[in-house]
JSON list of C-alpha atoms and ligand atoms in Angstrom, two decimals:
[
{"chain": "A", "resi": 1, "resn": "MET", "atom": "CA", "xyz": [-110.38, 106.02, 218.79]},
{"chain": "A", "resi": 2, "resn": "GLU", "atom": "CA", "xyz": [-111.83, 109.60, 218.80]},
{"chain": "A", "resi": 3, "resn": "ASN", "atom": "CA", "xyz": [-109.86, 110.62, 216.11]},
{"chain": "A", "resi": 4, "resn": "THR", "atom": "CA", "xyz": [-111.76, 107.84, 213.82]},
{"chain": "A", "resi": 5, "resn": "ASN", "atom": "CA", "xyz": [-114.87, 108.82, 214.40]},
{"chain": "A", "resi": 6, "resn": "ASN", "atom": "CA", "xyz": [-113.79, 112.30, 213.45]},
{"chain": "A", "resi": 7, "resn": "GLY", "atom": "CA", "xyz": [-112.76, 110.87, 210.20]},
{"chain": "A", "resi": 8, "resn": "ARG", "atom": "CA", "xyz": [-115.69, 108.80, 209.80]},
{"chain": "A", "resi": 9, "resn": "ARG", "atom": "CA", "xyz": [-118.45, 111.92, 210.38]},
{"chain": "A", "resi": 10, "resn": "GLU", "atom": "CA", "xyz": [-115.89, 114.14, 208.23]},
{"chain": "A", "resi": 11, "resn": "PHE", "atom": "CA", "xyz": [-115.89, 111.26, 205.54]},
{"chain": "A", "resi": 12, "resn": "ILE", "atom": "CA", "xyz": [-120.23, 111.00, 205.56]},
{"chain": "A", "resi": 13, "resn": "LYS", "atom": "CA", "xyz": [-120.33, 114.79, 205.42]},
{"chain": "A", "resi": 14, "resn": "THR", "atom": "CA", "xyz": [-118.09, 114.94, 202.12]},
{"chain": "A", "resi": 15, "resn": "ALA", "atom": "CA", "xyz": [-119.43, 112.14, 201.01]},
{"chain": "A", "resi": 16, "resn": "GLY", "atom": "CA", "xyz": [-123.04, 113.77, 201.32]},
{"chain": "A", "resi": 17, "resn": "LYS", "atom": "CA", "xyz": [-121.78, 116.93, 200.10]},
{"chain": "A", "resi": 18, "resn": "ALA", "atom": "CA", "xyz": [-120.37, 114.71, 197.07]},
{"chain": "A", "resi": 19, "resn": "GLY", "atom": "CA", "xyz": [-124.09, 113.32, 196.75]},
{"chain": "A", "resi": 20, "resn": "ILE", "atom": "CA", "xyz": [-125.63, 116.50, 196.91]},
{"chain": "A", "resi": 21, "resn": "ALA", "atom": "CA", "xyz": [-123.79, 118.01, 193.69]},
{"chain": "A", "resi": 22, "resn": "LEU", "atom": "CA", "xyz": [-124.64, 114.75, 192.00]},
{"chain": "A", "resi": 23, "resn": "GLY", "atom": "CA", "xyz": [-128.02, 115.27, 192.62]},
{"chain": "A", "resi": 24, "resn": "LEU", "atom": "CA", "xyz": [-128.41, 118.81, 191.57]},
{"chain": "A", "resi": 25, "resn": "ALA", "atom": "CA", "xyz": [-126.35, 117.73, 188.25]},
{"chain": "A", "resi": 26, "resn": "GLN", "atom": "CA", "xyz": [-128.43, 114.98, 187.53]},
{"chain": "A", "resi": 27, "resn": "THR", "atom": "CA", "xyz": [-131.93, 117.33, 187.54]},
{"chain": "A", "resi": 28, "resn": "ILE", "atom": "CA", "xyz": [-130.09, 120.59, 185.38]},
{"chain": "A", "resi": 29, "resn": "LEU", "atom": "CA", "xyz": [-128.56, 118.13, 182.95]},
{"chain": "A", "resi": 30, "resn": "PRO", "atom": "CA", "xyz": [-131.84, 116.97, 181.46]},
{"chain": "A", "resi": 31, "resn": "ALA", "atom": "CA", "xyz": [-133.19, 120.78, 181.29]},
{"chain": "A", "resi": 32, "resn": "PHE", "atom": "CA", "xyz": [-130.27, 121.41, 178.31]},
{"chain": "A", "resi": 33, "resn": "ALA", "atom": "CA", "xyz": [-131.48, 121.32, 175.48]},
{"chain": "A", "resi": 34, "resn": "ALA", "atom": "CA", "xyz": [-130.57, 118.28, 174.01]},
{"chain": "A", "resi": 35, "resn": "GLU", "atom": "CA", "xyz": [-129.07, 120.19, 171.22]},
{"chain": "A", "resi": 36, "resn": "ASP", "atom": "CA", "xyz": [-126.38, 121.69, 173.73]},
{"chain": "A", "resi": 37, "resn": "ARG", "atom": "CA", "xyz": [-125.15, 117.75, 174.22]},
{"chain": "A", "resi": 38, "resn": "SER", "atom": "CA", "xyz": [-124.62, 116.49, 170.80]},
{"chain": "A", "resi": 39, "resn": "ARG", "atom": "CA", "xyz": [-121.50, 117.53, 168.69]},
{"chain": "A", "resi": 40, "resn": "PHE", "atom": "CA", "xyz": [-121.86, 119.10, 165.49]},
{"chain": "A", "resi": 41, "resn": "ASN", "atom": "CA", "xyz": [-124.62, 120.95, 166.56]},
{"chain": "A", "resi": 42, "resn": "ILE", "atom": "CA", "xyz": [-123.12, 123.88, 168.32]},
{"chain": "A", "resi": 43, "resn": "GLY", "atom": "CA", "xyz": [-125.64, 125.34, 171.38]},
{"chain": "A", "resi": 44, "resn": "PHE", "atom": "CA", "xyz": [-125.88, 127.94, 173.66]},
{"chain": "A", "resi": 45, "resn": "LEU", "atom": "CA", "xyz": [-123.97, 126.47, 176.49]},
{"chain": "A", "resi": 46, "resn": "GLN", "atom": "CA", "xyz": [-120.31, 125.62, 177.05]},
{"chain": "A", "resi": 47, "resn": "ARG", "atom": "CA", "xyz": [-119.58, 122.01, 176.64]},
{"chain": "A", "resi": 48, "resn": "PRO", "atom": "CA", "xyz": [-117.15, 120.01, 178.57]},
{"chain": "A", "resi": 49, "resn": "LEU", "atom": "CA", "xyz": [-113.83, 119.83, 177.18]},
{"chain": "A", "resi": 50, "resn": "PRO", "atom": "CA", "xyz": [-113.38, 116.34, 175.48]},
{"chain": "A", "resi": 51, "resn": "TYR", "atom": "CA", "xyz": [-109.88, 115.97, 177.11]},
{"chain": "A", "resi": 52, "resn": "GLU", "atom": "CA", "xyz": [-107.86, 117.60, 180.09]},
{"chain": "A", "resi": 53, "resn": "PHE", "atom": "CA", "xyz": [-106.06, 120.95, 179.61]},
{"chain": "A", "resi": 54, "resn": "ALA", "atom": "CA", "xyz": [-102.75, 118.99, 179.53]},
{"chain": "A", "resi": 55, "resn": "ALA", "atom": "CA", "xyz": [-103.92, 116.61, 176.39]},
{"chain": "A", "resi": 56, "resn": "LEU", "atom": "CA", "xyz": [-102.22, 118.94, 173.94]},
{"chain": "A", "resi": 57, "resn": "GLU", "atom": "CA", "xyz": [-99.31, 119.45, 174.88]},
{"chain": "A", "resi": 58, "resn": "PRO", "atom": "CA", "xyz": [-96.45, 119.72, 173.70]},
{"chain": "A", "resi": 59, "resn": "ASN", "atom": "CA", "xyz": [-98.02, 121.86, 170.89]},
{"chain": "A", "resi": 60, "resn": "ILE", "atom": "CA", "xyz": [-100.60, 123.79, 173.30]},
{"chain": "A", "resi": 61, "resn": "ASP", "atom": "CA", "xyz": [-99.81, 124.55, 176.94]},
{"chain": "A", "resi": 62, "resn": "ALA", "atom": "CA", "xyz": [-101.76, 122.98, 179.95]},
{"chain": "A", "resi": 63, "resn": "MET", "atom": "CA", "xyz": [-101.84, 126.19, 180.77]},
{"chain": "A", "resi": 64, "resn": "THR", "atom": "CA", "xyz": [-103.00, 128.08, 177.99]},
{"chain": "A", "resi": 65, "resn": "MET", "atom": "CA", "xyz": [-106.43, 125.00, 177.58]},
{"chain": "A", "resi": 66, "resn": "GLU", "atom": "CA", "xyz": [-106.64, 125.91, 181.31]},
{"chain": "A", "resi": 67, "resn": "ILE", "atom": "CA", "xyz": [-107.01, 129.65, 181.41]},
{"chain": "A", "resi": 68, "resn": "HIS", "atom": "CA", "xyz": [-108.30, 129.38, 176.87]},
{"chain": "A", "resi": 69, "resn": "TYR", "atom": "CA", "xyz": [-111.05, 127.09, 178.18]},
{"chain": "A", "resi": 70, "resn": "THR", "atom": "CA", "xyz": [-112.25, 127.83, 182.04]},
{"chain": "A", "resi": 71, "resn": "LYS", "atom": "CA", "xyz": [-111.71, 132.26, 181.96]},
{"chain": "A", "resi": 72, "resn": "HIS", "atom": "CA", "xyz": [-111.63, 133.55, 177.65]},
{"chain": "A", "resi": 73, "resn": "ALA", "atom": "CA", "xyz": [-114.63, 131.00, 176.49]},
{"chain": "A", "resi": 74, "resn": "ALA", "atom": "CA", "xyz": [-116.35, 130.30, 180.09]},
{"chain": "A", "resi": 75, "resn": "THR", "atom": "CA", "xyz": [-116.79, 134.66, 179.20]},
{"chain": "A", "resi": 76, "resn": "TYR", "atom": "CA", "xyz": [-118.13, 134.98, 176.09]},
{"chain": "A", "resi": 77, "resn": "ALA", "atom": "CA", "xyz": [-121.08, 132.07, 176.59]},
{"chain": "A", "resi": 78, "resn": "LYS", "atom": "CA", "xyz": [-121.86, 133.46, 179.74]},
{"chain": "A", "resi": 79, "resn": "ASN", "atom": "CA", "xyz": [-121.72, 137.46, 178.01]},
{"chain": "A", "resi": 80, "resn": "LEU", "atom": "CA", "xyz": [-124.02, 135.40, 175.35]},
{"chain": "A", "resi": 81, "resn": "ALA", "atom": "CA", "xyz": [-126.43, 134.23, 177.89]},
{"chain": "A", "resi": 82, "resn": "GLU", "atom": "CA", "xyz": [-126.64, 137.50, 179.15]},
{"chain": "A", "resi": 83, "resn": "ALA", "atom": "CA", "xyz": [-126.97, 138.72, 175.64]},
{"chain": "A", "resi": 84, "resn": "ALA", "atom": "CA", "xyz": [-129.65, 136.40, 174.90]},
{"chain": "A", "resi": 85, "resn": "ALA", "atom": "CA", "xyz": [-131.65, 137.06, 178.00]},
{"chain": "A", "resi": 86, "resn": "ALA", "atom": "CA", "xyz": [-132.15, 140.79, 177.30]},
{"chain": "A", "resi": 87, "resn": "GLU", "atom": "CA", "xyz": [-132.41, 140.74, 173.60]},
{"chain": "A", "resi": 88, "resn": "LYS", "atom": "CA", "xyz": [-135.51, 138.36, 173.89]},
{"chain": "A", "resi": 89, "resn": "VAL", "atom": "CA", "xyz": [-133.63, 135.10, 172.15]},
{"chain": "A", "resi": 90, "resn": "ASP", "atom": "CA", "xyz": [-135.54, 131.91, 173.57]},
{"chain": "A", "resi": 91, "resn": "THR", "atom": "CA", "xyz": [-132.22, 129.82, 174.25]},
{"chain": "A", "resi": 92, "resn": "ASN", "atom": "CA", "xyz": [-134.50, 126.61, 174.30]},
{"chain": "A", "resi": 93, "resn": "LYS", "atom": "CA", "xyz": [-135.73, 127.33, 170.59]},
{"chain": "A", "resi": 94, "resn": "THR", "atom": "CA", "xyz": [-133.64, 129.17, 168.72]},
{"chain": "A", "resi": 95, "resn": "LYS", "atom": "CA", "xyz": [-130.90, 127.56, 167.14]},
{"chain": "A", "resi": 96, "resn": "LEU", "atom": "CA", "xyz": [-127.18, 129.59, 167.83]},
{"chain": "A", "resi": 97, "resn": "GLU", "atom": "CA", "xyz": [-126.33, 129.32, 163.46]},
{"chain": "A", "resi": 98, "resn": "ASP", "atom": "CA", "xyz": [-129.73, 130.92, 163.56]},
{"chain": "A", "resi": 99, "resn": "VAL", "atom": "CA", "xyz": [-128.65, 134.17, 165.39]},
{"chain": "A", "resi": 100, "resn": "LEU", "atom": "CA", "xyz": [-125.55, 134.10, 164.05]},
{"chain": "A", "resi": 101, "resn": "LYS", "atom": "CA", "xyz": [-126.71, 134.00, 160.15]},
{"chain": "A", "resi": 102, "resn": "ASN", "atom": "CA", "xyz": [-128.58, 137.23, 161.23]},
{"chain": "A", "resi": 103, "resn": "ILE", "atom": "CA", "xyz": [-126.48, 138.77, 163.61]},
{"chain": "A", "resi": 104, "resn": "SER", "atom": "CA", "xyz": [-126.45, 142.09, 161.96]},
{"chain": "A", "resi": 105, "resn": "LYS", "atom": "CA", "xyz": [-129.99, 142.55, 163.40]},
{"chain": "A", "resi": 106, "resn": "TYR", "atom": "CA", "xyz": [-128.45, 141.89, 166.82]},
{"chain": "A", "resi": 107, "resn": "SER", "atom": "CA", "xyz": [-126.27, 144.14, 169.20]},
{"chain": "A", "resi": 108, "resn": "VAL", "atom": "CA", "xyz": [-122.48, 144.12, 169.37]},
{"chain": "A", "resi": 109, "resn": "LYS", "atom": "CA", "xyz": [-122.25, 142.57, 172.86]},
{"chain": "A", "resi": 110, "resn": "MET", "atom": "CA", "xyz": [-124.20, 139.49, 170.92]},
{"chain": "A", "resi": 111, "resn": "ARG", "atom": "CA", "xyz": [-121.96, 139.42, 167.96]},
{"chain": "A", "resi": 112, "resn": "ASN", "atom": "CA", "xyz": [-118.89, 139.42, 170.19]},
{"chain": "A", "resi": 113, "resn": "ASN", "atom": "CA", "xyz": [-119.82, 136.59, 172.22]},
{"chain": "A", "resi": 114, "resn": "ALA", "atom": "CA", "xyz": [-122.83, 134.29, 169.66]},
{"chain": "A", "resi": 115, "resn": "GLY", "atom": "CA", "xyz": [-118.64, 134.28, 167.84]},
{"chain": "A", "resi": 116, "resn": "GLY", "atom": "CA", "xyz": [-116.91, 133.78, 170.81]},
{"chain": "A", "resi": 117, "resn": "HIS", "atom": "CA", "xyz": [-118.87, 130.48, 172.19]},
{"chain": "A", "resi": 118, "resn": "TYR", "atom": "CA", "xyz": [-119.43, 129.68, 168.63]},
{"chain": "A", "resi": 119, "resn": "ASN", "atom": "CA", "xyz": [-115.87, 129.41, 167.43]},
{"chain": "A", "resi": 120, "resn": "HIS", "atom": "CA", "xyz": [-114.15, 128.04, 171.06]},
{"chain": "A", "resi": 121, "resn": "GLU", "atom": "CA", "xyz": [-117.31, 125.40, 170.86]},
{"chain": "A", "resi": 122, "resn": "MET", "atom": "CA", "xyz": [-115.84, 124.52, 167.64]},
{"chain": "A", "resi": 123, "resn": "PHE", "atom": "CA", "xyz": [-111.77, 125.01, 168.14]},
{"chain": "A", "resi": 124, "resn": "TRP", "atom": "CA", "xyz": [-112.61, 122.42, 170.76]},
{"chain": "A", "resi": 125, "resn": "GLU", "atom": "CA", "xyz": [-113.81, 119.20, 168.95]},
{"chain": "A", "resi": 126, "resn": "ILE", "atom": "CA", "xyz": [-111.68, 119.88, 165.92]},
{"chain": "A", "resi": 127, "resn": "MET", "atom": "CA", "xyz": [-108.60, 119.55, 168.08]},
{"chain": "A", "resi": 128, "resn": "SER", "atom": "CA", "xyz": [-107.54, 115.82, 169.76]},
{"chain": "A", "resi": 129, "resn": "PRO", "atom": "CA", "xyz": [-104.78, 114.12, 171.62]},
{"chain": "A", "resi": 130, "resn": "LYS", "atom": "CA", "xyz": [-105.40, 111.19, 169.45]},
{"chain": "A", "resi": 131, "resn": "ALA", "atom": "CA", "xyz": [-105.25, 113.41, 166.27]},
{"chain": "A", "resi": 132, "resn": "ASP", "atom": "CA", "xyz": [-104.84, 111.97, 163.08]},
{"chain": "A", "resi": 133, "resn": "HIS", "atom": "CA", "xyz": [-102.55, 113.50, 161.11]},
{"chain": "A", "resi": 134, "resn": "LYS", "atom": "CA", "xyz": [-104.01, 112.37, 157.69]},
{"chain": "A", "resi": 135, "resn": "THR", "atom": "CA", "xyz": [-106.99, 113.29, 155.77]},
{"chain": "A", "resi": 136, "resn": "ALA", "atom": "CA", "xyz": [-108.48, 111.03, 153.53]},
{"chain": "A", "resi": 137, "resn": "GLY", "atom": "CA", "xyz": [-112.20, 110.85, 152.47]},
{"chain": "A", "resi": 138, "resn": "LYS", "atom": "CA", "xyz": [-114.66, 112.84, 150.99]},
{"chain": "A", "resi": 139, "resn": "LEU", "atom": "CA", "xyz": [-113.16, 116.27, 152.52]},
{"chain": "A", "resi": 140, "resn": "ASN", "atom": "CA", "xyz": [-109.92, 115.35, 151.32]},
{"chain": "A", "resi": 141, "resn": "ASP", "atom": "CA", "xyz": [-111.06, 114.56, 147.54]},
{"chain": "A", "resi": 142, "resn": "ALA", "atom": "CA", "xyz": [-112.83, 117.91, 147.81]},
{"chain": "A", "resi": 143, "resn": "ILE", "atom": "CA", "xyz": [-109.22, 119.76, 149.57]},
{"chain": "A", "resi": 144, "resn": "VAL", "atom": "CA", "xyz": [-107.89, 118.51, 146.24]},
{"chain": "A", "resi": 145, "resn": "LYS", "atom": "CA", "xyz": [-110.38, 119.69, 143.56]},
{"chain": "A", "resi": 146, "resn": "ASP", "atom": "CA", "xyz": [-110.99, 122.83, 144.99]},
{"chain": "A", "resi": 147, "resn": "PHE", "atom": "CA", "xyz": [-107.09, 123.70, 146.62]},
{"chain": "A", "resi": 148, "resn": "GLY", "atom": "CA", "xyz": [-104.81, 121.37, 144.11]},
{"chain": "A", "resi": 149, "resn": "SER", "atom": "CA", "xyz": [-103.53, 119.86, 147.12]},
{"chain": "A", "resi": 150, "resn": "MET", "atom": "CA", "xyz": [-103.97, 119.30, 150.98]},
{"chain": "A", "resi": 151, "resn": "GLU", "atom": "CA", "xyz": [-99.99, 121.54, 150.41]},
{"chain": "A", "resi": 152, "resn": "ALA", "atom": "CA", "xyz": [-101.56, 123.86, 148.68]},
{"chain": "A", "resi": 153, "resn": "PHE", "atom": "CA", "xyz": [-104.51, 123.78, 151.01]},
{"chain": "A", "resi": 154, "resn": "LYS", "atom": "CA", "xyz": [-102.18, 124.27, 154.12]},
{"chain": "A", "resi": 155, "resn": "THR", "atom": "CA", "xyz": [-100.32, 127.07, 152.68]},
{"chain": "A", "resi": 156, "resn": "GLN", "atom": "CA", "xyz": [-103.07, 129.56, 151.91]},
{"chain": "A", "resi": 157, "resn": "PHE", "atom": "CA", "xyz": [-104.75, 128.05, 155.32]},
{"chain": "A", "resi": 158, "resn": "ASN", "atom": "CA", "xyz": [-101.43, 129.26, 157.15]},
{"chain": "A", "resi": 159, "resn": "ASP", "atom": "CA", "xyz": [-100.94, 132.68, 155.32]},
{"chain": "A", "resi": 160, "resn": "ALA", "atom": "CA", "xyz": [-104.18, 133.80, 156.12]},
{"chain": "A", "resi": 161, "resn": "ALA", "atom": "CA", "xyz": [-103.67, 133.01, 159.61]},
{"chain": "A", "resi": 162, "resn": "LYS", "atom": "CA", "xyz": [-100.43, 134.30, 159.74]},
{"chain": "A", "resi": 163, "resn": "ASN", "atom": "CA", "xyz": [-102.03, 137.67, 158.17]},
{"chain": "A", "resi": 164, "resn": "ARG", "atom": "CA", "xyz": [-104.90, 138.08, 160.46]},
{"chain": "A", "resi": 165, "resn": "PHE", "atom": "CA", "xyz": [-103.71, 141.76, 161.49]},
{"chain": "A", "resi": 166, "resn": "GLY", "atom": "CA", "xyz": [-104.59, 141.51, 165.60]},
{"chain": "A", "resi": 167, "resn": "SER", "atom": "CA", "xyz": [-107.23, 139.39, 166.95]},
{"chain": "A", "resi": 168, "resn": "GLY", "atom": "CA", "xyz": [-109.20, 136.89, 164.75]},
{"chain": "A", "resi": 169, "resn": "TRP", "atom": "CA", "xyz": [-110.01, 133.54, 163.17]},
{"chain": "A", "resi": 170, "resn": "ALA", "atom": "CA", "xyz": [-108.91, 131.96, 159.89]},
{"chain": "A", "resi": 171, "resn": "TRP", "atom": "CA", "xyz": [-110.83, 129.27, 158.31]},
{"chain": "A", "resi": 172, "resn": "LEU", "atom": "CA", "xyz": [-111.92, 126.76, 155.81]},
{"chain": "A", "resi": 173, "resn": "VAL", "atom": "CA", "xyz": [-115.32, 127.18, 154.81]},
{"chain": "A", "resi": 174, "resn": "MET", "atom": "CA", "xyz": [-118.09, 125.33, 152.71]},
{"chain": "A", "resi": 175, "resn": "THR", "atom": "CA", "xyz": [-119.58, 128.60, 150.81]},
{"chain": "A", "resi": 176, "resn": "ASN", "atom": "CA", "xyz": [-123.26, 127.89, 149.82]},
{"chain": "A", "resi": 177, "resn": "ASP", "atom": "CA", "xyz": [-122.65, 126.81, 146.75]},
{"chain": "A", "resi": 178, "resn": "ARG", "atom": "CA", "xyz": [-120.62, 124.03, 148.34]},
{"chain": "A", "resi": 179, "resn": "LYS", "atom": "CA", "xyz": [-116.82, 125.66, 147.11]},
{"chain": "A", "resi": 180, "resn": "LEU", "atom": "CA", "xyz": [-114.39, 125.00, 150.18]},
{"chain": "A", "resi": 181, "resn": "VAL", "atom": "CA", "xyz": [-112.19, 128.41, 149.84]},
{"chain": "A", "resi": 182, "resn": "VAL", "atom": "CA", "xyz": [-109.90, 129.73, 152.53]},
{"chain": "A", "resi": 183, "resn": "SER", "atom": "CA", "xyz": [-110.78, 133.13, 154.42]},
{"chain": "A", "resi": 184, "resn": "SER", "atom": "CA", "xyz": [-110.38, 134.87, 157.96]},
{"chain": "A", "resi": 185, "resn": "THR", "atom": "CA", "xyz": [-112.51, 136.80, 160.66]},
{"chain": "A", "resi": 186, "resn": "PRO", "atom": "CA", "xyz": [-111.23, 139.94, 162.80]},
{"chain": "A", "resi": 187, "resn": "ASN", "atom": "CA", "xyz": [-112.78, 139.71, 166.11]},
{"chain": "A", "resi": 188, "resn": "GLN", "atom": "CA", "xyz": [-115.20, 136.77, 166.98]},
{"chain": "A", "resi": 189, "resn": "ASP", "atom": "CA", "xyz": [-116.47, 136.96, 164.08]},
{"chain": "A", "resi": 190, "resn": "ASN", "atom": "CA", "xyz": [-116.89, 133.56, 161.50]},
{"chain": "A", "resi": 191, "resn": "PRO", "atom": "CA", "xyz": [-118.52, 132.66, 158.04]},
{"chain": "A", "resi": 192, "resn": "LEU", "atom": "CA", "xyz": [-121.72, 131.91, 159.58]},
{"chain": "A", "resi": 193, "resn": "MET", "atom": "CA", "xyz": [-122.15, 135.58, 160.59]},
{"chain": "A", "resi": 194, "resn": "ASP", "atom": "CA", "xyz": [-124.46, 137.72, 157.61]},
{"chain": "A", "resi": 195, "resn": "VAL", "atom": "CA", "xyz": [-121.48, 140.56, 157.98]},
{"chain": "A", "resi": 196, "resn": "ALA", "atom": "CA", "xyz": [-118.95, 137.92, 156.99]},
{"chain": "A", "resi": 197, "resn": "GLU", "atom": "CA", "xyz": [-117.23, 138.66, 153.69]},
{"chain": "A", "resi": 198, "resn": "ILE", "atom": "CA", "xyz": [-116.95, 135.56, 152.65]},
{"chain": "A", "resi": 199, "resn": "LYS", "atom": "CA", "xyz": [-120.25, 133.42, 154.07]},
{"chain": "A", "resi": 200, "resn": "GLY", "atom": "CA", "xyz": [-120.50, 129.84, 154.41]},
{"chain": "A", "resi": 201, "resn": "PHE", "atom": "CA", "xyz": [-120.24, 126.81, 156.92]},
{"chain": "A", "resi": 202, "resn": "PRO", "atom": "CA", "xyz": [-117.33, 126.70, 158.76]},
{"chain": "A", "resi": 203, "resn": "LEU", "atom": "CA", "xyz": [-115.50, 123.30, 158.66]},
{"chain": "A", "resi": 204, "resn": "MET", "atom": "CA", "xyz": [-112.11, 124.66, 160.66]},
{"chain": "A", "resi": 205, "resn": "GLY", "atom": "CA", "xyz": [-111.26, 127.13, 162.56]},
{"chain": "A", "resi": 206, "resn": "LEU", "atom": "CA", "xyz": [-107.62, 128.23, 164.03]},
{"chain": "A", "resi": 207, "resn": "ASP", "atom": "CA", "xyz": [-107.78, 130.97, 167.12]},
{"chain": "A", "resi": 208, "resn": "VAL", "atom": "CA", "xyz": [-105.18, 133.71, 165.85]},
{"chain": "A", "resi": 209, "resn": "TRP", "atom": "CA", "xyz": [-105.98, 135.53, 169.36]},
{"chain": "A", "resi": 210, "resn": "GLU", "atom": "CA", "xyz": [-102.61, 136.44, 171.65]},
{"chain": "A", "resi": 211, "resn": "HIS", "atom": "CA", "xyz": [-104.67, 134.06, 174.47]},
{"chain": "A", "resi": 212, "resn": "ALA", "atom": "CA", "xyz": [-104.72, 131.13, 172.02]},
{"chain": "A", "resi": 213, "resn": "TYR", "atom": "CA", "xyz": [-100.28, 130.62, 172.50]},
{"chain": "A", "resi": 214, "resn": "TYR", "atom": "CA", "xyz": [-98.97, 133.70, 173.88]},
{"chain": "A", "resi": 215, "resn": "LEU", "atom": "CA", "xyz": [-97.98, 131.70, 177.06]},
{"chain": "A", "resi": 216, "resn": "LYS", "atom": "CA", "xyz": [-95.77, 129.59, 175.17]},
{"chain": "A", "resi": 217, "resn": "TYR", "atom": "CA", "xyz": [-94.79, 130.95, 171.86]},
{"chain": "A", "resi": 218, "resn": "GLN", "atom": "CA", "xyz": [-95.54, 134.76, 172.60]},
{"chain": "A", "resi": 219, "resn": "ASN", "atom": "CA", "xyz": [-94.98, 136.95, 169.28]},
{"chain": "A", "resi": 220, "resn": "LYS", "atom": "CA", "xyz": [-94.69, 133.76, 167.69]},
{"chain": "A", "resi": 221, "resn": "ARG", "atom": "CA", "xyz": [-97.47, 132.89, 165.65]},
{"chain": "A", "resi": 222, "resn": "PRO", "atom": "CA", "xyz": [-96.37, 131.09, 163.12]},
{"chain": "A", "resi": 223, "resn": "ASP", "atom": "CA", "xyz": [-94.73, 128.69, 165.55]},
{"chain": "A", "resi": 224, "resn": "TYR", "atom": "CA", "xyz": [-97.80, 128.25, 166.87]},
{"chain": "A", "resi": 225, "resn": "ILE", "atom": "CA", "xyz": [-99.48, 128.14, 163.60]},
{"chain": "A", "resi": 226, "resn": "ASN", "atom": "CA", "xyz": [-97.43, 125.14, 162.53]},
{"chain": "A", "resi": 227, "resn": "ALA", "atom": "CA", "xyz": [-97.88, 122.86, 165.93]},
{"chain": "A", "resi": 228, "resn": "TRP", "atom": "CA", "xyz": [-101.44, 123.41, 165.47]},
{"chain": "A", "resi": 229, "resn": "TRP", "atom": "CA", "xyz": [-101.45, 121.33, 162.82]},
{"chain": "A", "resi": 230, "resn": "ASN", "atom": "CA", "xyz": [-100.50, 118.54, 165.12]},
{"chain": "A", "resi": 231, "resn": "VAL", "atom": "CA", "xyz": [-103.49, 118.05, 167.55]},
{"chain": "A", "resi": 232, "resn": "LEU", "atom": "CA", "xyz": [-106.12, 118.76, 164.45]},
{"chain": "A", "resi": 233, "resn": "ASP", "atom": "CA", "xyz": [-108.66, 115.71, 164.12]},
{"chain": "A", "resi": 234, "resn": "TRP", "atom": "CA", "xyz": [-109.57, 115.18, 161.11]},
{"chain": "A", "resi": 235, "resn": "ASP", "atom": "CA", "xyz": [-112.19, 112.86, 161.72]},
{"chain": "A", "resi": 236, "resn": "GLN", "atom": "CA", "xyz": [-114.02, 115.60, 163.44]},
{"chain": "A", "resi": 237, "resn": "ILE", "atom": "CA", "xyz": [-113.70, 117.73, 160.73]},
{"chain": "A", "resi": 238, "resn": "GLU", "atom": "CA", "xyz": [-114.29, 114.81, 157.91]},
{"chain": "A", "resi": 239, "resn": "LYS", "atom": "CA", "xyz": [-117.84, 114.86, 160.14]},
{"chain": "A", "resi": 240, "resn": "ARG", "atom": "CA", "xyz": [-118.45, 118.67, 160.10]},
{"chain": "A", "resi": 241, "resn": "TYR", "atom": "CA", "xyz": [-118.36, 118.31, 156.69]},
{"chain": "A", "resi": 242, "resn": "ARG", "atom": "CA", "xyz": [-120.55, 115.42, 155.77]},
{"chain": "A", "resi": 243, "resn": "SER", "atom": "CA", "xyz": [-123.01, 117.34, 158.28]},
{"chain": "A", "resi": 244, "resn": "ALA", "atom": "CA", "xyz": [-122.59, 120.20, 155.94]},
{"chain": "A", "resi": 245, "resn": "ILE", "atom": "CA", "xyz": [-123.14, 118.56, 152.47]},
{"chain": "A", "resi": 246, "resn": "GLY", "atom": "CA", "xyz": [-126.69, 116.93, 154.13]},
{"chain": "B", "resi": 1, "resn": "MN3", "atom": "MN1", "xyz": [-109.83, 132.34, 171.74]}
]
């Protein structure tokens, strides 16, 4: 009897805490800018991962996903918030893309973390456990038109990812004159930045920092690159393309 009562009291205490946690979430969420919760409009805050850490196994292992999302990417978001506060960027009124487009006017901390945050938010959204390996529609037509074939595009993209020395990203970019090109950037730079060699809208990007693959693939970056195509969500990339062409 005694034990049951204790158990019940514990339950009420726990339920009470859960209620408080729920109440907090409800008061915090509406304060987020609407853009931060919508896909294809990446804001300043880290959004929830749209799948479980283990969802992309065996291509991307659960531990890599967990550390990548909760440590590396979370740190970029935290440091971006610090840089925005220090450099008087009103994150409720300013678009992250506009900061990136003028990144040469900000600090190195802003460049590394605004880039790091944007790149990872895009990276999570273009992968999926229900990944559709086929491309169809307008993006497929555009890839065939600008690269000759899907295979030719993949080869060029893989080469960019393999040949990026040190840490960085490989990209499929839509340039301002609406041509699709492959590029790569060092560190956490991206094609939106005014400092990028090839500027435009990033339709898809692959993280080739060692933290993205080392636990599973060690020095074998090409194996990680090949596996990554298995978890690419072409529906999402197509949506990014459609949002870019308007
Ligand atoms: Mn990363």
